[in-house]
CSV table of N, CA, C and O in Angstrom, one decimal:
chain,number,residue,atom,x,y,z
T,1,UNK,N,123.2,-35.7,-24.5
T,1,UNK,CA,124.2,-35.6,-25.6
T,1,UNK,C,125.6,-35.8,-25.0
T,1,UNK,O,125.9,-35.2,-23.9
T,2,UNK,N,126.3,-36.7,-25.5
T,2,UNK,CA,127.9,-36.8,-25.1
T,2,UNK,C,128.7,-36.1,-25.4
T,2,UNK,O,128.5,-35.4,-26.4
T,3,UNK,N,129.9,-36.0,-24.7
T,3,UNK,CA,130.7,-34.7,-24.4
T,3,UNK,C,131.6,-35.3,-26.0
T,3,UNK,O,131.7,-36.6,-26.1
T,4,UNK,N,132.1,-34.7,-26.9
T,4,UNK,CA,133.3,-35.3,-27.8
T,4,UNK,C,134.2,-35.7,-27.4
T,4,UNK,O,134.2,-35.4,-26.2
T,5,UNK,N,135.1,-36.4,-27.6
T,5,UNK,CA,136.3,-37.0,-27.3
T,5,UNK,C,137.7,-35.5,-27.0
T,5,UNK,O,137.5,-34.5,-27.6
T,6,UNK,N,138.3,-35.5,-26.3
T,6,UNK,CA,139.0,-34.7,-26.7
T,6,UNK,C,140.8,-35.2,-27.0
T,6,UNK,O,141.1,-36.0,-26.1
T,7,UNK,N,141.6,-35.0,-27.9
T,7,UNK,CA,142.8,-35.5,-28.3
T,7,UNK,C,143.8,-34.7,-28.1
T,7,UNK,O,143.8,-33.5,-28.4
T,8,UNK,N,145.0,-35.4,-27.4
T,8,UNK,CA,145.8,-34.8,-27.0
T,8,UNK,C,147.2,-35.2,-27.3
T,8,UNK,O,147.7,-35.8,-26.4
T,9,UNK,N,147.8,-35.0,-28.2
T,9,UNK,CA,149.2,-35.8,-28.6
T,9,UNK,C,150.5,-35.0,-27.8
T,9,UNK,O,150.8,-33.8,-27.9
T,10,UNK,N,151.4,-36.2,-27.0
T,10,UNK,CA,152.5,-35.7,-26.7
T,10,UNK,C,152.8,-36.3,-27.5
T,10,UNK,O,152.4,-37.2,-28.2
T,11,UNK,N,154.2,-35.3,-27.4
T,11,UNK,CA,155.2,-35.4,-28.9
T,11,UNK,C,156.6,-34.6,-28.3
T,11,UNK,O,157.0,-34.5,-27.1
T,12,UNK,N,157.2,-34.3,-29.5
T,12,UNK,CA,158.3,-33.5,-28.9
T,12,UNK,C,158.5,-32.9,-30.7
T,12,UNK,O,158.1,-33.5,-31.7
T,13,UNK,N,159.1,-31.7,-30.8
T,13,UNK,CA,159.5,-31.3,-32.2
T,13,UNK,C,160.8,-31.9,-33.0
T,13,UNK,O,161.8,-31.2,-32.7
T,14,UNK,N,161.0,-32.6,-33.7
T,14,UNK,CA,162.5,-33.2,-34.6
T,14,UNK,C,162.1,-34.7,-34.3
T,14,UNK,O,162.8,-35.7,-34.6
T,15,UNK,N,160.7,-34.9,-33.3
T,15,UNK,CA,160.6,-36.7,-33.5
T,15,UNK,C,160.2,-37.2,-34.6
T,15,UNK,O,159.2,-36.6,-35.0
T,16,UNK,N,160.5,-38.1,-35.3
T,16,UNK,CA,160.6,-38.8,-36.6
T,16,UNK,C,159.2,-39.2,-36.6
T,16,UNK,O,158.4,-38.9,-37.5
T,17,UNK,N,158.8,-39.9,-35.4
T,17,UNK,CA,157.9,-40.9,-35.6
T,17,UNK,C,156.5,-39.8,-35.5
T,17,UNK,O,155.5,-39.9,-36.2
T,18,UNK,N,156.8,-38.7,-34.5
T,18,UNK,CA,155.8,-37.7,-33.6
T,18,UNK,C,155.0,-37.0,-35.5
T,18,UNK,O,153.8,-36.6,-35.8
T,19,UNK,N,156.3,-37.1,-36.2
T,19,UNK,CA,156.0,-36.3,-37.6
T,19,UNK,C,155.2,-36.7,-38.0
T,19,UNK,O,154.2,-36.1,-38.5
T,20,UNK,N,155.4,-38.3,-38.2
T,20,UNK,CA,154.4,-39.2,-39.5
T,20,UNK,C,152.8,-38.4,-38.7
T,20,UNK,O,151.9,-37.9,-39.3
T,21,UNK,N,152.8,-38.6,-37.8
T,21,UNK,CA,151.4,-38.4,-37.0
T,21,UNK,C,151.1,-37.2,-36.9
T,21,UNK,O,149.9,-37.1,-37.2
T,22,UNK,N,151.5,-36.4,-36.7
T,22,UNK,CA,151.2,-34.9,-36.9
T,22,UNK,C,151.2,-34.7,-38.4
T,22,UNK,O,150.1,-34.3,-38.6
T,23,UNK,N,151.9,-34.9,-39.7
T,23,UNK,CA,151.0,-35.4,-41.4
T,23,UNK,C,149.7,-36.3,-41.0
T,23,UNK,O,148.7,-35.7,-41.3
T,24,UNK,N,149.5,-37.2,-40.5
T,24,UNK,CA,147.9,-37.7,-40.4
T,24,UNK,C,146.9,-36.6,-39.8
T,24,UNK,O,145.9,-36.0,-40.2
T,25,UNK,N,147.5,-36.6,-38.8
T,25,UNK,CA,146.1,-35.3,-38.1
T,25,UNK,C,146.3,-33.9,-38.9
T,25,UNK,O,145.2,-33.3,-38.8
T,26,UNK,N,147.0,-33.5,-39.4
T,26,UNK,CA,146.6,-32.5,-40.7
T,26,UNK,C,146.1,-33.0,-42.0
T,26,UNK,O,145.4,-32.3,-42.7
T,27,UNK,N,146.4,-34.3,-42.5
T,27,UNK,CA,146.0,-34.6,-43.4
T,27,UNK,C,144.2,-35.0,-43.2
T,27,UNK,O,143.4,-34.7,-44.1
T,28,UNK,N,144.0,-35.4,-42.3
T,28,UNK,CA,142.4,-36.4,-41.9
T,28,UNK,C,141.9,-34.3,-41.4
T,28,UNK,O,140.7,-34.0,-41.8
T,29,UNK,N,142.3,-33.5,-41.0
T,29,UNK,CA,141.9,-32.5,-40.3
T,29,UNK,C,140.7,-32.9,-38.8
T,29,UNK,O,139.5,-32.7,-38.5
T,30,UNK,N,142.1,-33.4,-38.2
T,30,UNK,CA,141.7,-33.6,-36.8
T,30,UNK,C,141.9,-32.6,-35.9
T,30,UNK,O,142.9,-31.9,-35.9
T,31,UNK,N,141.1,-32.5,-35.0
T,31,UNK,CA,142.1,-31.0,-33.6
T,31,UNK,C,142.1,-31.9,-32.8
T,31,UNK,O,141.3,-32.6,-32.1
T,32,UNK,N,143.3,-31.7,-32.8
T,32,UNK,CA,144.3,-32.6,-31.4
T,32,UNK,C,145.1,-31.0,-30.8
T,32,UNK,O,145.7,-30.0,-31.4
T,33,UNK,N,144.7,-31.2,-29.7
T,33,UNK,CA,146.1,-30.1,-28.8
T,33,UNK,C,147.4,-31.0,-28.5
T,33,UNK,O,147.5,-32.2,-28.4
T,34,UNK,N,148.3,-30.2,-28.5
T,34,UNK,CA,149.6,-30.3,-29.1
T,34,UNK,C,150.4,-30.3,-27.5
T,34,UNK,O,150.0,-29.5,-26.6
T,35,UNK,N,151.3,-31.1,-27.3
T,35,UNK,CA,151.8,-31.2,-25.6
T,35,UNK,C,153.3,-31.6,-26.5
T,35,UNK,O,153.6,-32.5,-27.3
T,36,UNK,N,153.9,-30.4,-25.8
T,36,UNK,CA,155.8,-31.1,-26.1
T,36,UNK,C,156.5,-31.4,-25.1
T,36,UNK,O,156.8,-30.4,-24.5
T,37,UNK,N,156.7,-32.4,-24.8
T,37,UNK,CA,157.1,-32.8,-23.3
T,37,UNK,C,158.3,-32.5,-22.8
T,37,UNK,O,158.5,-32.4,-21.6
T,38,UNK,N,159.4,-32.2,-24.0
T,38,UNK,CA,160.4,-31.5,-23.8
T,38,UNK,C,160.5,-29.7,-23.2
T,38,UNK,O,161.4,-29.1,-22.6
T,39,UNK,N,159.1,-29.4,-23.9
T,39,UNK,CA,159.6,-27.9,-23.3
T,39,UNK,C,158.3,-27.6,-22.1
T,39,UNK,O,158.1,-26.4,-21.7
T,40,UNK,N,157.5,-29.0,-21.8
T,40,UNK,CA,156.5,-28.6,-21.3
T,40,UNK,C,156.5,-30.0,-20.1
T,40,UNK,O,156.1,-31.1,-20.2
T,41,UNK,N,157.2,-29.3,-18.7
T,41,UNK,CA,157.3,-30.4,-17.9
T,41,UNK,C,156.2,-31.0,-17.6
T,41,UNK,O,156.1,-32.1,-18.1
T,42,UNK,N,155.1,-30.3,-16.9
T,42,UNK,CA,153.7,-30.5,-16.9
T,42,UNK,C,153.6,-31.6,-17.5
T,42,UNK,O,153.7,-32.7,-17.0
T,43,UNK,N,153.3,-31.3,-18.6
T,43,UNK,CA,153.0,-32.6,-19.7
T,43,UNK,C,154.0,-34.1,-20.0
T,43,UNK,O,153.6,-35.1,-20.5
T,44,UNK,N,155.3,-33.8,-19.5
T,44,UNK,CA,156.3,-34.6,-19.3
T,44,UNK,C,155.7,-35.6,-18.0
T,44,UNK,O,155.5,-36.8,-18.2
T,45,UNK,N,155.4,-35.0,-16.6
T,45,UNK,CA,155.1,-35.6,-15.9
T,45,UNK,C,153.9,-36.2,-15.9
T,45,UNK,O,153.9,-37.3,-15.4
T,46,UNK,N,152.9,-35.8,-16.4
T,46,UNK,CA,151.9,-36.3,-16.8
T,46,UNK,C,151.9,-37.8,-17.9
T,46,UNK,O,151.2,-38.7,-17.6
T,47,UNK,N,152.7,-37.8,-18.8
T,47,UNK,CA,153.1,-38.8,-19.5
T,47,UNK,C,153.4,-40.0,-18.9
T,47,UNK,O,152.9,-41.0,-19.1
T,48,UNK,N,154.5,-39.7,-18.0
T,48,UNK,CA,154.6,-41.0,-17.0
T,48,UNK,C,154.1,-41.3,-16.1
T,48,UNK,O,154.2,-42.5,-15.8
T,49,UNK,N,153.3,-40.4,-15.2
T,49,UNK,CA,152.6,-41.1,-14.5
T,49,UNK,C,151.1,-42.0,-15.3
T,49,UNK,O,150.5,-42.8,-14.7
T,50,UNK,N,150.9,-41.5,-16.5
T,50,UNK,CA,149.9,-42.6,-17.4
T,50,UNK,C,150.4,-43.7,-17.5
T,50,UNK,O,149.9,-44.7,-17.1
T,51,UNK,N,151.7,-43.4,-18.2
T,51,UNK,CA,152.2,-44.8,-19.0
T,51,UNK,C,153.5,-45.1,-18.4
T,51,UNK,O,153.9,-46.3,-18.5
T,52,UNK,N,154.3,-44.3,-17.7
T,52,UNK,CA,154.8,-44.9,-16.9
T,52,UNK,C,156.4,-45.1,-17.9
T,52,UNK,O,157.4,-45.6,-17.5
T,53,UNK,N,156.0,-44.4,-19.2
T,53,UNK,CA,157.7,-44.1,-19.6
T,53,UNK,C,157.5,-42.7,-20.4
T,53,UNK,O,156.5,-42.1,-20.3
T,54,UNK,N,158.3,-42.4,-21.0
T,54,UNK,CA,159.2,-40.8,-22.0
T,54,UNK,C,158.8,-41.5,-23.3
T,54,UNK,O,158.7,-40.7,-24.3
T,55,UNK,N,158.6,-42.4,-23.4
T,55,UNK,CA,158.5,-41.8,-25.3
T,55,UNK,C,157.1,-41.5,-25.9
T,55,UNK,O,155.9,-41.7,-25.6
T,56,UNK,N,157.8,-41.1,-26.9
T,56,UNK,CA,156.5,-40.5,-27.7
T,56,UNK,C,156.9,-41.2,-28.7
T,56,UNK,O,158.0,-41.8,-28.8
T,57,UNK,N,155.7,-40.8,-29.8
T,57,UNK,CA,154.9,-40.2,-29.6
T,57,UNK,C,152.9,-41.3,-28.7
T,57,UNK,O,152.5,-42.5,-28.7
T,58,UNK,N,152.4,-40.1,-28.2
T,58,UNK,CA,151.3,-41.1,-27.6
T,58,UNK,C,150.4,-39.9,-27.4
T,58,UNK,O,150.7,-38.8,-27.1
T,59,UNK,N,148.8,-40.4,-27.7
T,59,UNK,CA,147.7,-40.1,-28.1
T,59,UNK,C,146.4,-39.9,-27.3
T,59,UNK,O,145.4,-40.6,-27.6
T,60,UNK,N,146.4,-38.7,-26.1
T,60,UNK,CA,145.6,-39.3,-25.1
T,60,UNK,C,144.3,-39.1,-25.9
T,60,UNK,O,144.1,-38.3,-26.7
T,61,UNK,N,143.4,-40.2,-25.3
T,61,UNK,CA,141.8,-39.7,-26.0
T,61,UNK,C,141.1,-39.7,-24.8
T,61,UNK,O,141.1,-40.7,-24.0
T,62,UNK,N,140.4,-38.5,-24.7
T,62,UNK,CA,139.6,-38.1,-22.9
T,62,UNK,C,138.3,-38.4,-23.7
T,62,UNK,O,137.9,-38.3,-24.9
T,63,UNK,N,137.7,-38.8,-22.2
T,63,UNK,CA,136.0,-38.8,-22.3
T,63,UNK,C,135.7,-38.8,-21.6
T,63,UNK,O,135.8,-39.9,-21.0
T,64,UNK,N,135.1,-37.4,-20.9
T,64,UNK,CA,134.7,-37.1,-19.8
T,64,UNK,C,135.7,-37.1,-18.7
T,64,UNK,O,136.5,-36.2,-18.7
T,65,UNK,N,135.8,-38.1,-17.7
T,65,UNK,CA,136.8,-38.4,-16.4
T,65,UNK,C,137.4,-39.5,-17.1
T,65,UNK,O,138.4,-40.0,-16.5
T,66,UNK,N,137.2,-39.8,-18.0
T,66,UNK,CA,138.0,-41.2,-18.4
T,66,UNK,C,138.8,-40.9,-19.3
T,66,UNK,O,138.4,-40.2,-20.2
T,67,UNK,N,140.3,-41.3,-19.5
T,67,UNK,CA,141.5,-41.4,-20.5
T,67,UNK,C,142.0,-42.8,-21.1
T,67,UNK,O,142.4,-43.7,-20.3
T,68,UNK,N,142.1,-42.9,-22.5
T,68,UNK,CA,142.7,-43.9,-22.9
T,68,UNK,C,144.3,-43.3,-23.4
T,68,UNK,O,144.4,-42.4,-24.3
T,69,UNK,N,145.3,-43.9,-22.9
T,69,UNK,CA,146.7,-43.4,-23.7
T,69,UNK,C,147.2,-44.7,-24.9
T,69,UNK,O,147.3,-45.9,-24.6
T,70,UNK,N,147.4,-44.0,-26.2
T,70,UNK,CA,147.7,-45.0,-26.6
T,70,UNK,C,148.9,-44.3,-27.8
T,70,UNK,O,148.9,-43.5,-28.7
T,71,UNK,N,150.1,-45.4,-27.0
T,71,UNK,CA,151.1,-45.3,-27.8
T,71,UNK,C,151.4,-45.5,-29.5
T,71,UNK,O,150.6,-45.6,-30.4
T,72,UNK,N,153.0,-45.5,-29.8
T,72,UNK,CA,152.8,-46.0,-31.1
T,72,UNK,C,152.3,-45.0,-32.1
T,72,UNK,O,151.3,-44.3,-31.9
T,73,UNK,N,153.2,-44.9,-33.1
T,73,UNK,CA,152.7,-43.7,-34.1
T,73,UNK,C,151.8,-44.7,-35.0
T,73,UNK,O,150.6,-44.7,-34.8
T,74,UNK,N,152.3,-45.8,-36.0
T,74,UNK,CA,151.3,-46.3,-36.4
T,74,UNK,C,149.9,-46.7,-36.0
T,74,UNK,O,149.0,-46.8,-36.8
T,75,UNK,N,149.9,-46.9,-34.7
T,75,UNK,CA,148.6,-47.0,-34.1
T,75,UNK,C,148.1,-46.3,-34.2
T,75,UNK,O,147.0,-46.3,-34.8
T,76,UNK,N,148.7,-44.9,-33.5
T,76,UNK,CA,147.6,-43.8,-33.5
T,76,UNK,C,147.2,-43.5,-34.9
T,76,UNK,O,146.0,-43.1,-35.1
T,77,UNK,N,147.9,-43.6,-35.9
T,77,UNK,CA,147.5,-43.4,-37.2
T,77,UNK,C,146.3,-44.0,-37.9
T,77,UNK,O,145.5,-43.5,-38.6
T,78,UNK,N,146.3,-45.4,-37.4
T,78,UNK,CA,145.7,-46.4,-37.3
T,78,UNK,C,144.1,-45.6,-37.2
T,78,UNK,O,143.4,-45.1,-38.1
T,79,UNK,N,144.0,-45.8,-35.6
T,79,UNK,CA,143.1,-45.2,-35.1
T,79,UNK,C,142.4,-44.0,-35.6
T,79,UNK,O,141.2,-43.9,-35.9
T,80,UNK,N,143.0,-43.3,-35.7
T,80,UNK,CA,142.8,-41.6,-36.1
T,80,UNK,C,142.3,-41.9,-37.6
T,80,UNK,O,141.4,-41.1,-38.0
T,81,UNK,N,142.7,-42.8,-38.5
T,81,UNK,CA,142.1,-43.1,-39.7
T,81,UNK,C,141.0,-43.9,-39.8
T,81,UNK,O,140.3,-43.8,-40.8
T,82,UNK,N,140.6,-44.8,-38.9
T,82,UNK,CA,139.3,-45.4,-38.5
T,82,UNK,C,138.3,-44.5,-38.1
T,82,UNK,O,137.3,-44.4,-38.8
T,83,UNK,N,138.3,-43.9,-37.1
T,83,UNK,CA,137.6,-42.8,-36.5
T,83,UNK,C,137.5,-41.1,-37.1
T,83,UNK,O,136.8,-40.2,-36.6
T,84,UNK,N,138.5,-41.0,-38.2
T,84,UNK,CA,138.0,-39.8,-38.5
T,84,UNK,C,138.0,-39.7,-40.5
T,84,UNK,O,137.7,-38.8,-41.3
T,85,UNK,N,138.4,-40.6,-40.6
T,85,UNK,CA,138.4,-40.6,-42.2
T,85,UNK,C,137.3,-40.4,-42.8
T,85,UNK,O,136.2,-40.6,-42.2
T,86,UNK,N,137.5,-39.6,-44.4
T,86,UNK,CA,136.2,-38.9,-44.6
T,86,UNK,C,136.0,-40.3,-45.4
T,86,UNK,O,136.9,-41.0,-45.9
T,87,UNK,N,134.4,-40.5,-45.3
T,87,UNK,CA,133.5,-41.5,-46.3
T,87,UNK,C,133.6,-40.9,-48.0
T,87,UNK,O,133.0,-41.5,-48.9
């Protein structure tokens, strides 16, 4: 049996774009853990050494040892509505 995906959104609170995306993952009712890179260095540093810049918002999806980061609020919306939308 395979491990779930697990979802990780950095963000920051008052980001415009971090918002539209945080309404999708409440609206689809997804659990994403929540990383504010502003009050949470850890997770700041961690951001750039993935992708190698500061903005958000961006969407890590773990599996297992492996990470995909993917930027872009439309995208992740994108995504997150392909993969979790109800039939």
């Amino acid at each position: 049996m395979t491990e779930p995906r697990k979802l990780t959104l950095y963000q920051f609170r008052g980001c415009p774009f971090c918002s539209m995306v945080e309404r999708a993952i409440e609206r689809l009712g997804v659990e994403v853990e929540m990383r504010d890179i502003l009050r949470d260095s850890e997770a700041m540093q961690a951001l750039v050494e993935a992708t190698g810049r500061r903005t958000v918002p961006v969407l890590q999806i773990a599996e297992g040892e492996d990470a995909q980061w993917m930027p872009e609020s439309r995208d992740i919306i994108a995504w997150l509505e392909r993969e979790h939308a109800v039939a």
